[in-house]
Amino acid sequence: MKRRDFIKKAGLAAAGSFALPYILPSGRLFASSGTTPLANHVVLVMFAGGVRNQETIGQSYLQGSQMIYAPSQAQAELNVSGNIMPNMLVGNAPSSKILYGKGTGGQIPILPVLSNTLQQQGSLFTEMKSSSAGHYGGLNVLLQGNTFSSQGLKQRPVNPTIFEYLRRHGGPVDFPASKLWFVGNTIGNSVPLLNYSLHPQYGSQYGANFFAPLITFGPKGDAYLRDAKIYHPQDQLGPMYEMKYFLDNSFENIGNNLPNIGNTEAEKYQIKQFMKTMFNKTSAGTISFPPDHAAAGNGDTATVGYACEVMKEFKPKLTVVNLSAVDSCHGNFTGYLKSIHRADHAVGHLWNYIQNDPVMANNTTIIAVPECGRDLQPNLIKDSQNNFFGYDHSDANTLDVFCLMAGPSVPSNITVNAANNPNFSGQWVTADIPPTIADILGLKGDVMGANLLMSGAGSLFDKS
Amino acid sequence: MKNLILHLNRGSKSKFFFILVTAFFVITLPACKKEEKKLFDVNETGILPPNSGKNKLKTNEQYVAILHANLFQYALSANQIFEIGQCMESIGDQELAREVVISNFMNKPGTIIPSKSQMTADLDFFITDTYIRFLVRKPTEAEKTYFENYLLANITPTDTIMPELVYISFALSNEYMYY
């Protein structure tokens, strides 16, 4: 019944729009997949490393973050609100005091890449709760759909990640290792540990490929990885692997096996060729970075550029991209605003890139969701540029996040919240993301059936 | 007199008989002791392959430092070891990361690798030396036989990099990752 109410509202909102082709014969609009994939590809953007709803979907800009904490003489100038995410959200930009853009003092907003925002193209969940207030815990939830008090900060996820669910239950033909990618923006904060879990029934053999491109293809990779020889796959690598396997079999009797994500020899060869190409493209300046990366980019825009290259080469079933430049908010609120604006620019470019890819266009669903929010009250640290207060992430406001989803079978221009869905008594949580991805790729039953998700977690297609 | 002699003879005879019986028992009784069954055996002892003591996984930094020393016969700086470790961490497939790092080393001047002719001139020495260099142990006879047969069967006249490939296979082996 709850579902029907949502569908009714969704149907009204979408009437006459291009969402009509997605209405199912049953009359249901927002339908889960069962075993039939809703799209062949999913891109999950773990959006930006802790952002407050106030500056994102709340669009309160300086009015909601700095004005009331500023000296009275400065309050009038800071009484400005507006949307600083023109690719993702509908809303007018702040009318004054623009300092998040490019140029001197950030006074020029970066032009949007998308002519229609992702909000218009998809569904916006405005009342999602983060299941963890910390970065690593938050990322863990987005990938494993659960959270544990025993989860260590320098430990792989305790429960299976969505990568492992897909590879184990989807099988090696549809979900080989090279079809699942995690593109991280750092090797810090335990990010490289997130491509597979410690779970005994899943683990490394079902893990995803991972690159932290700023390292892999940055100055360090250039110094130590770039000159790698590419051996002939049959004539040279064939004998080499044969001898290696003999040595491994000999050692296997002792019981020591190394974690291995199971790229085949052909997949490894493709990845090594890809790396070679990336070094060349990086030198030539032809990586598919967002349009304003050169003028106003940061680590997040660079990471998205390499994520586009990964998608171009491998056409992954699932691509996960981690952005986190906004974490500067602890002590640099101006930098935080700039980083939100750039993360939005990067996501707009990513979606535009996908829609221009012959394989992934119209067959890819994007999900953008922060791993956590930030505090309601600022800390005492002021930034050097504008004397703005910073924000940490430890109170109840930290749990408030949004989720934006667009792609095939996702109703367009829908806002999902309690007001629009009065009969839905549950909660939208970040732990819903893994089952939602599984739902899109046709494996919801397997993931839900494993009984390893957080209580109440489920596909967002079933929670509307 | 005759009776006395007879008495004496009779006494000597009985004494002699007594001595004879006593001697018989003294000699024969120990000989009648039940024979002990002795069992000759070998003490039970665990027999493990020569690589069994390797149960600690090398860190990326340890791996790179040892690999470089094995290939170039001199050490990397601490800073280089740290940075290469970071590069490896930035790649999810660690086996692939090791392949890339090794082949990067192989592309640099200064690697100390026997030539193909040196390898084929004394295959037995090459195999033993490679085991000692990378795995810090001598090969078993089975291992030696495998590599001898494999290399003899696979070295082609045009092939020039077989020693390099042997080295890579050892550097990528699971045993090399442990100490």
XYZ file of C-alpha atoms in Angstrom:
643
model
C 0.000 0.000 0.000
C 2.803 2.389 0.858
C 4.372 1.624 -2.411
C 1.151 2.249 -4.247
C 0.803 5.672 -2.615
C 4.250 6.624 -3.716
C 3.634 5.317 -7.164
C 0.452 7.336 -7.361
C 2.236 10.517 -6.421
C 5.165 9.697 -8.604
C 2.866 9.036 -11.479
C 1.171 12.386 -11.076
C 4.449 14.217 -10.835
C 5.847 12.475 -13.802
C 2.756 12.663 -15.950
C 3.534 14.025 -19.327
C 7.244 13.886 -18.728
C 9.716 11.614 -20.415
C 9.352 9.217 -17.496
C 6.212 7.812 -19.044
C 7.977 5.091 -20.979
C 9.101 3.635 -17.665
C 5.624 3.000 -16.330
C 5.235 -0.709 -15.972
C 2.294 -2.744 -17.281
C 1.252 -3.311 -13.674
C 0.777 0.425 -13.304
C 3.694 0.683 -10.884
C 6.228 3.350 -11.610
C 9.044 2.853 -9.160
C 9.507 -0.863 -9.463
C 12.256 -3.076 -8.238
C 13.966 -5.443 -10.585
C 13.478 -8.873 -9.111
C 15.938 -10.692 -11.287
C 15.702 -8.525 -14.382
C 18.324 -5.778 -14.405
C 16.965 -2.250 -14.543
C 20.243 -1.074 -16.035
C 23.478 -2.748 -17.095
C 25.745 -0.325 -15.285
C 25.708 1.471 -11.963
C 27.927 4.345 -10.877
C 27.998 5.116 -7.174
C 29.518 8.451 -6.225
C 30.354 8.531 -2.549
C 29.802 12.230 -2.580
C 32.451 14.407 -1.141
C 33.447 13.297 2.346
C 30.928 14.668 4.812
C 28.605 17.424 3.645
C 25.825 19.170 5.516
C 22.362 19.119 4.062
C 22.242 22.838 4.916
C 24.781 23.703 2.194
C 23.601 21.103 -0.315
C 19.883 20.417 -0.602
C 19.101 23.090 2.015
C 20.813 25.700 -0.158
C 21.261 27.951 2.846
C 24.833 28.865 1.872
C 26.297 31.477 4.262
C 22.968 32.362 5.810
C 22.659 28.980 7.483
C 26.269 28.421 8.302
C 28.018 31.685 9.153
C 25.586 34.579 9.493
C 24.268 33.870 12.964
C 27.771 33.252 14.320
C 29.264 36.392 12.792
C 29.578 39.803 14.450
C 26.380 41.828 14.036
C 27.995 44.299 11.613
C 28.892 41.466 9.249
C 25.590 39.651 9.372
C 23.850 41.576 6.594
C 26.582 40.682 4.143
C 26.352 37.017 5.085
C 22.579 36.868 4.793
C 22.744 35.119 1.483
C 21.411 31.742 0.448
C 21.420 29.799 -2.826
C 22.390 26.690 -4.711
C 26.078 25.973 -5.193
C 25.455 22.617 -6.915
C 24.057 23.640 -10.305
C 24.593 20.247 -11.955
C 22.897 18.192 -9.304
C 20.205 20.397 -7.799
C 17.542 22.784 -8.987
C 17.906 26.272 -7.552
C 19.337 29.670 -8.222
C 22.879 30.497 -7.320
C 23.540 32.893 -4.431
C 22.996 36.458 -5.533
C 26.076 37.858 -3.805
C 29.168 36.965 -1.802
C 30.172 34.283 -4.267
C 33.464 32.805 -3.157
C 33.213 29.161 -4.186
C 33.884 29.528 -7.909
C 37.027 30.070 -9.891
C 39.207 33.127 -10.409
C 40.424 35.499 -7.759
C 38.536 34.911 -4.541
C 36.374 32.294 -6.284
C 33.991 34.947 -7.545
C 33.087 33.230 -10.833
C 30.851 30.189 -10.509
C 31.866 27.231 -12.682
C 29.335 26.882 -15.483
C 27.096 23.825 -15.207
C 27.887 20.907 -17.505
C 24.331 19.563 -17.576
C 21.469 21.449 -19.154
C 19.007 19.563 -16.942
C 20.050 18.916 -13.367
C 20.312 15.386 -12.031
C 17.438 16.270 -9.716
C 15.265 16.944 -12.743
C 16.462 13.796 -14.442
C 16.041 11.571 -11.406
C 14.802 11.197 -7.834
C 16.072 13.110 -4.837
C 15.823 11.536 -1.371
C 15.991 14.446 1.038
C 15.611 12.678 4.365
C 18.149 9.913 4.222
C 20.007 9.013 7.403
C 23.647 8.095 7.416
C 24.177 4.889 9.306
C 27.593 6.070 10.521
C 28.952 9.485 11.456
C 32.562 8.851 10.495
C 34.255 8.808 7.110
C 35.539 5.237 7.017
C 32.462 3.944 8.814
C 30.268 5.881 6.405
C 32.040 4.525 3.347
C 31.827 1.051 4.834
C 28.068 1.356 5.180
C 27.681 2.541 1.605
C 29.537 -0.526 0.391
C 28.503 -3.276 2.800
C 25.046 -2.122 3.879
C 25.805 -2.607 7.526
C 27.780 -1.190 10.399
C 29.548 -2.814 13.320
C 30.980 -1.562 16.559
C 33.773 -4.082 16.085
C 34.772 -2.609 12.727
C 38.354 -1.366 13.000
C 39.500 1.765 11.229
C 42.471 0.000 9.678
C 40.583 -3.154 8.930
C 38.808 -4.345 5.818
C 35.001 -4.389 6.001
C 33.708 -7.102 8.289
C 30.754 -7.940 6.066
C 30.791 -8.445 2.308
C 30.909 -5.391 0.091
C 28.549 -4.929 -2.827
C 31.466 -5.879 -5.095
C 31.655 -9.295 -3.496
C 27.893 -9.820 -3.525
C 27.777 -9.087 -7.229
C 30.753 -11.221 -8.193
C 29.807 -14.190 -6.056
C 26.107 -14.276 -6.874
C 26.329 -12.841 -10.369
C 28.986 -15.314 -11.482
C 32.300 -14.894 -13.282
C 30.811 -14.533 -16.740
C 28.634 -11.501 -16.005
C 30.732 -10.097 -13.187
C 34.444 -10.740 -13.806
C 36.902 -8.741 -11.714
C 37.531 -6.190 -14.443
C 33.831 -5.251 -14.485
C 33.884 -3.905 -10.929
C 35.949 -0.853 -10.136
C 36.558 1.290 -7.122
C 38.280 4.590 -7.932
C 39.491 6.271 -4.765
C 40.943 9.718 -4.387
C 43.517 8.677 -1.805
C 45.352 5.786 -0.247
C 44.798 7.398 3.159
C 41.893 6.838 5.538
C 41.962 3.087 4.791
C 40.274 3.722 1.427
C 42.275 0.975 -0.361
C 40.854 -1.556 2.093
C 37.329 -1.141 0.773
C 37.530 -3.277 -2.368
C 36.807 -6.511 -0.488
C 35.917 -7.704 2.969
C 37.169 -10.161 5.533
C 33.978 -12.198 5.407
C 34.889 -15.906 5.180
C 32.209 -16.704 2.609
C 33.160 -13.834 0.346
C 36.563 -12.104 0.476
C 39.302 -11.214 -1.955
C 38.379 -13.653 -4.714
C 35.191 -11.612 -5.205
C 36.806 -8.199 -4.761
C 36.912 -5.219 -7.082
C 39.804 -3.643 -8.899
C 41.001 -0.438 -7.317
C 43.055 2.540 -8.371
C 43.905 5.664 -6.432
C 44.771 7.521 -9.652
C 46.401 10.500 -7.979
C 49.042 8.084 -6.713
C 48.988 5.432 -9.437
C 49.236 7.922 -12.283
C 50.635 10.834 -10.290
C 54.314 11.716 -9.793
C 55.017 8.605 -7.719
C 53.466 6.251 -10.232
C 55.326 8.095 -12.948
C 58.599 7.430 -11.151
C 58.076 3.800 -10.214
C 55.352 2.277 -12.405
C 55.445 4.022 -15.732
C 58.405 2.197 -17.265
C 56.924 -1.224 -16.710
C 57.684 -3.654 -19.516
C 54.668 -5.104 -21.221
C 55.514 -8.733 -21.902
C 53.903 -10.723 -24.680
C 50.869 -12.454 -23.177
C 51.491 -15.867 -24.756
C 55.181 -16.083 -25.595
C 56.522 -14.480 -22.442
C 53.878 -14.228 -19.755
C 52.638 -17.749 -20.529
C 55.870 -19.505 -19.494
C 56.371 -17.081 -16.621
C 52.935 -17.845 -15.142
C 53.491 -21.572 -15.694
C 56.658 -21.497 -13.590
C 55.013 -19.285 -10.986
C 52.085 -21.675 -10.652
C 54.503 -24.568 -10.151
C 56.210 -22.647 -7.344
C 52.848 -21.716 -5.824
C 51.631 -25.315 -5.918
C 54.803 -26.381 -4.206
C 54.279 -23.770 -1.494
C 50.535 -24.376 -1.220
C 51.190 -27.525 0.815
C 52.237 -25.273 3.656
C 48.855 -23.581 3.565
C 49.910 -20.049 2.772
C 47.791 -18.433 0.099
C 47.821 -14.789 -0.780
C 44.667 -12.722 -1.178
C 43.910 -12.448 -4.855
C 40.999 -10.662 -6.478
C 41.118 -13.062 -9.389
C 41.827 -11.015 -12.485
C 42.472 -13.504 -15.265
C 45.732 -13.281 -17.163
C 43.841 -11.556 -19.997
C 42.293 -9.068 -17.573
C 45.676 -8.332 -16.025
C 47.107 -7.714 -19.469
C 44.267 -5.323 -20.263
C 44.786 -3.457 -16.990
C 48.515 -3.148 -17.603
C 47.863 -1.815 -21.095
C 45.356 0.611 -19.597
C 47.949 1.822 -17.116
C 50.406 2.414 -19.933
C 47.763 4.429 -21.781
C 46.987 6.450 -18.669
C 50.620 7.430 -18.193
C 50.785 8.546 -21.803
C 47.479 10.437 -21.618
C 48.484 12.065 -18.347
C 51.698 13.319 -19.936
C 49.849 14.505 -23.008
C 47.126 16.202 -20.941
C 44.346 14.240 -22.585
C 42.696 12.584 -19.572
C 38.933 13.100 -19.631
C 38.938 15.618 -16.813
C 35.919 17.852 -16.175
C 35.985 20.983 -18.367
C 37.173 23.335 -15.634
C 39.656 20.955 -14.041
C 42.659 22.790 -15.427
C 41.388 26.197 -14.310
C 39.752 25.318 -11.033
C 40.086 21.608 -10.392
C 41.131 19.695 -7.316
C 41.767 16.087 -6.344
C 38.112 15.192 -6.746
C 37.841 16.514 -10.297
C 41.058 14.674 -11.174
C 39.734 11.448 -9.661
C 36.544 11.717 -11.688
C 38.599 12.264 -14.845
C 40.373 8.957 -14.288
C 37.076 7.290 -13.372
C 35.797 8.319 -16.801
C 38.841 6.672 -18.371
C 38.170 3.481 -16.402
C 34.575 3.456 -17.631
C 35.650 4.103 -21.193
C 38.035 1.138 -21.145
C 36.261 -1.458 -19.023
C 32.540 -0.550 -19.195
C 32.173 -1.685 -15.588
C 28.967 -3.132 -14.233
C 29.666 -1.185 -11.067
C 31.947 1.809 -10.695
C 32.365 3.355 -7.271
C 34.020 6.763 -7.036
C 35.078 8.288 -3.761
C 35.339 12.063 -3.391
C 36.465 13.722 -0.183
C 37.948 17.182 -0.734
C 35.186 18.761 1.361
C 36.734 17.288 4.466
C 38.634 20.552 4.679
C 35.465 21.793 6.386
C 36.984 21.003 9.776
C 39.114 24.113 9.480
C 38.473 25.740 6.117
C 34.823 26.471 5.418
C 35.629 28.518 2.314
C 37.544 25.574 0.921
C 34.611 23.338 1.795
C 32.225 25.448 -0.276
C 34.663 25.395 -3.171
C 34.998 21.647 -2.882
C 31.212 21.088 -2.911
C 30.984 23.217 -6.044
C 33.801 21.216 -7.684
C 32.355 17.880 -6.617
C 29.102 18.945 -8.277
C 31.052 19.943 -11.395
C 32.768 16.548 -11.363
C 29.490 14.643 -11.001
C 27.904 16.660 -13.803
C 30.858 15.849 -16.040
C 30.694 12.163 -15.062
C 27.031 11.908 -15.988
C 27.583 13.809 -19.210
C 30.492 11.526 -20.077
C 28.344 8.451 -19.470
C 25.592 9.790 -21.690
C 28.125 10.187 -24.498
C 29.480 6.667 -24.145
C 27.963 4.362 -26.784
C 27.706 1.411 -24.394
C 26.805 3.066 -21.112
C 24.472 5.827 -22.332
C 20.844 5.279 -21.326
C 21.902 2.071 -19.636
C 23.536 3.422 -16.504
C 22.108 4.467 -13.166
C 24.008 6.983 -11.075
C 23.664 7.233 -7.306
C 25.279 10.134 -5.456
C 25.191 10.048 -1.666
C 27.454 11.456 1.039
C 28.808 8.984 3.573
C 27.838 11.392 6.363
C 26.819 14.959 7.083
C 28.289 17.485 9.484
C 27.412 19.150 12.745
C 24.638 21.691 13.257
C 26.917 23.979 15.277
C 30.361 25.084 14.091
C 33.617 24.436 15.867
C 35.907 27.276 16.904
C 38.309 27.083 13.970
C 38.102 30.012 11.531
C 39.539 29.838 8.049
C 42.153 32.325 6.910
C 40.271 33.559 3.829
C 36.961 34.766 5.265
C 37.029 34.041 8.984
C 34.344 31.417 8.495
C 33.822 28.786 11.166
C 34.482 25.146 10.376
C 32.253 22.161 11.086
C 33.102 18.705 12.386
C 30.938 15.602 12.247
C 29.768 14.228 15.549
C 26.215 15.306 16.387
C 22.737 14.274 15.202
C 22.888 16.629 12.229
C 25.773 14.513 10.948
C 23.332 11.722 10.245
C 21.265 13.847 7.844
C 22.253 13.290 4.223
C 20.631 13.256 0.809
C 20.664 10.750 -2.023
C 20.301 11.556 -5.680
C 19.590 8.837 -8.192
C 19.058 9.004 -11.947
C 18.973 6.563 -14.813
C 16.728 3.969 -16.426
C 13.669 3.078 -14.328
C 14.315 5.918 -11.901
C 11.388 8.348 -11.987
C 12.395 11.834 -13.008
C 11.883 15.014 -11.059
C 10.703 13.267 -7.904
C 11.462 14.334 -4.358
C 11.158 11.449 -1.932
C 10.567 12.399 1.689
C 8.076 11.874 4.487
C 5.824 14.715 3.322
C 5.502 13.226 -0.125
C 5.205 9.694 1.210
C 3.054 9.938 4.361
C 2.269 6.251 4.387
C 5.882 5.164 4.407
C 6.780 4.562 8.032
C 10.336 3.317 7.560
C 13.551 5.228 7.147
C 15.817 5.835 4.199
C 19.354 4.990 5.264
C 22.725 4.851 3.593
C 22.741 1.106 4.230
C 20.046 0.941 1.524
C 22.617 1.617 -1.185
C 24.075 -1.898 -1.635
C 20.670 -3.580 -1.977
C 19.602 -0.782 -4.328
C 22.622 -1.432 -6.543
C 21.886 -5.145 -6.422
C 18.276 -4.395 -7.363
C 19.349 -2.365 -10.386
C 21.676 -5.134 -11.537
C 19.102 -7.888 -10.964
C 20.619 -9.524 -7.869
C 18.501 -8.106 -5.076
C 17.217 -11.495 -3.975
C 20.719 -12.871 -3.533
C 21.930 -9.885 -1.554
C 18.864 -9.703 0.679
C 18.922 -13.477 1.057
C 22.430 -13.457 2.452
C 20.954 -11.870 5.614
C 24.031 -9.784 6.249
C 22.534 -6.334 5.754
C 21.597 -3.957 8.532
C 18.131 -4.493 9.918
C 15.674 -2.466 7.879
C 18.037 -1.945 4.956
C 16.533 -2.596 1.562
C 16.326 -1.373 -1.964
C 15.267 2.251 -2.350
C 12.976 1.010 -5.108
C 11.013 -0.755 -2.370
C 11.085 2.160 0.063
C 9.168 4.766 -1.806
C 92.731 -99.895 53.973
C 90.851 -100.909 50.937
C 87.662 -99.850 52.743
C 89.196 -96.505 53.667
C 90.219 -95.861 50.096
C 86.778 -96.862 48.980
C 85.231 -94.466 51.571
C 87.501 -91.678 50.457
C 86.732 -92.357 46.824
C 83.100 -92.430 47.642
C 83.449 -89.039 49.463
C 85.373 -87.487 46.563
C 82.918 -88.757 44.101
C 79.977 -87.204 45.927
C 81.950 -83.989 46.395
C 82.835 -84.079 42.746
C 79.215 -84.753 41.897
C 78.133 -81.858 44.126
C 80.598 -79.549 42.455
C 79.529 -80.766 39.064
C 75.832 -80.156 39.772
C 76.542 -76.736 41.282
C 78.659 -75.810 38.314
C 75.945 -76.976 35.987
C 73.386 -74.714 37.607
C 75.766 -71.782 37.875
C 76.539 -72.077 34.216
C 73.176 -72.984 32.851
C 70.748 -70.994 34.989
C 71.641 -67.589 33.574
C 71.575 -69.093 30.145
C 67.991 -70.062 30.696
C 66.928 -66.474 31.241
C 64.077 -65.595 28.970
C 65.319 -63.791 25.955
C 64.301 -60.128 25.744
C 62.684 -59.041 22.531
C 64.436 -55.956 21.310
C 62.671 -53.709 18.853
C 64.779 -51.440 16.765
C 62.830 -48.378 15.416
C 63.155 -44.711 14.453
C 61.840 -41.962 16.658
C 58.775 -40.217 15.247
C 59.597 -36.795 13.857
C 57.709 -34.303 11.694
C 59.098 -34.070 8.205
C 58.386 -30.720 6.587
C 59.391 -29.265 3.268
C 62.288 -26.829 3.318
C 60.007 -23.833 2.943
C 57.807 -24.699 5.893
C 59.264 -22.109 8.217
C 58.073 -19.230 6.061
C 54.877 -18.074 7.670
C 55.243 -14.312 7.974
C 53.928 -12.199 5.132
C 56.235 -9.470 3.904
C 54.905 -5.916 3.838
C 54.970 -4.137 0.499
C 57.984 -2.187 1.698
C 59.856 -5.321 2.764
C 58.960 -6.988 -0.518
C 60.242 -4.096 -2.612
C 63.440 -3.696 -0.600
C 64.305 -7.399 -0.883
C 63.300 -7.587 -4.539
C 65.503 -4.662 -5.453
C 68.434 -6.144 -3.574
C 67.892 -9.490 -5.334
C 67.792 -7.921 -8.775
C 70.341 -5.137 -8.469
C 72.471 -6.357 -5.554
C 72.212 -3.027 -3.812
C 69.595 -1.409 -1.590
C 66.942 1.187 -2.339
C 66.787 4.301 -0.190
C 64.184 4.397 2.581
C 62.324 7.127 0.719
C 62.169 5.090 -2.478
C 60.938 2.043 -0.578
C 58.184 4.114 1.036
C 57.071 5.651 -2.262
C 57.029 2.351 -4.129
C 55.006 0.908 -1.247
C 52.482 3.710 -1.745
C 52.312 2.994 -5.470
C 51.560 -0.646 -4.730
C 48.868 0.332 -2.238
C 47.180 2.422 -4.925
C 46.476 -0.688 -6.998
C 43.777 -3.073 -5.815
C 45.139 -6.248 -7.399
C 48.325 -6.702 -5.423
C 49.624 -9.453 -7.662
C 49.253 -7.148 -10.626
C 50.946 -4.373 -8.654
C 53.915 -6.654 -7.998
C 54.079 -7.571 -11.686
C 54.187 -3.906 -12.632
C 56.872 -3.069 -10.077
C 59.029 -6.029 -11.131
C 58.715 -5.317 -14.834
C 59.545 -1.693 -14.100
C 62.761 -2.833 -12.405
C 63.469 -5.117 -15.356
C 63.332 -2.127 -17.658
C 66.021 -0.298 -15.748
C 69.747 -0.698 -16.350
C 71.778 -2.539 -13.766
C 69.800 -5.696 -13.102
C 72.113 -8.608 -12.433
C 70.624 -11.505 -14.368
C 72.493 -14.364 -16.026
C 72.399 -14.430 -19.795
C 70.694 -17.215 -21.647
C 74.024 -18.773 -22.544
C 75.159 -18.669 -18.923
C 71.903 -20.285 -17.908
C 72.081 -23.114 -20.409
C 75.813 -23.720 -19.810
C 75.091 -24.956 -16.290
C 71.386 -25.370 -15.791
C 71.798 -27.143 -12.486
C 73.809 -24.272 -11.059
C 71.366 -21.685 -12.454
C 68.378 -23.362 -10.825
C 70.082 -23.845 -7.470
C 71.430 -20.307 -7.522
C 67.993 -18.857 -8.348
C 66.370 -20.766 -5.492
C 69.025 -19.555 -3.096
C 68.831 -15.974 -4.366
C 65.062 -15.621 -4.170
C 63.788 -18.279 -1.808
C 66.871 -18.557 0.419
C 66.971 -22.343 0.180
C 68.160 -25.093 -2.108
C 65.628 -26.718 -4.420
C 64.405 -30.218 -3.721
C 65.295 -32.839 -6.283
C 61.722 -32.688 -7.583
C 61.897 -28.942 -8.010
C 65.265 -29.138 -9.693
C 64.008 -31.825 -12.059
C 60.909 -29.817 -12.925
C 62.869 -26.704 -13.810
C 65.501 -28.616 -15.736
C 62.860 -30.352 -17.804
C 60.783 -27.209 -18.231
C 63.640 -24.998 -19.310
C 65.121 -27.573 -21.653
C 61.728 -28.028 -23.267
C 60.906 -24.359 -23.571
C 64.078 -22.525 -24.428
C 63.953 -21.682 -28.086
C 66.880 -20.520 -30.192
C 65.337 -17.081 -30.639
C 64.341 -16.652 -27.024
C 66.579 -14.272 -25.150
C 64.740 -13.453 -21.971
C 64.064 -16.811 -20.388
C 66.346 -16.115 -17.379
C 64.428 -12.866 -16.843
C 61.122 -14.719 -16.948
C 62.434 -17.298 -14.471
C 63.423 -14.484 -12.150
C 60.010 -12.847 -12.487
C 58.234 -16.107 -11.745
C 60.277 -16.499 -8.561
C 59.707 -12.881 -7.547
C 55.967 -13.317 -8.071
C 55.716 -16.655 -6.295
C 53.731 -16.892 -3.116
C 56.728 -18.320 -1.276
C 58.712 -15.168 -2.059
C 56.036 -13.143 -0.278
C 56.747 -14.963 2.981
C 59.749 -15.165 5.246
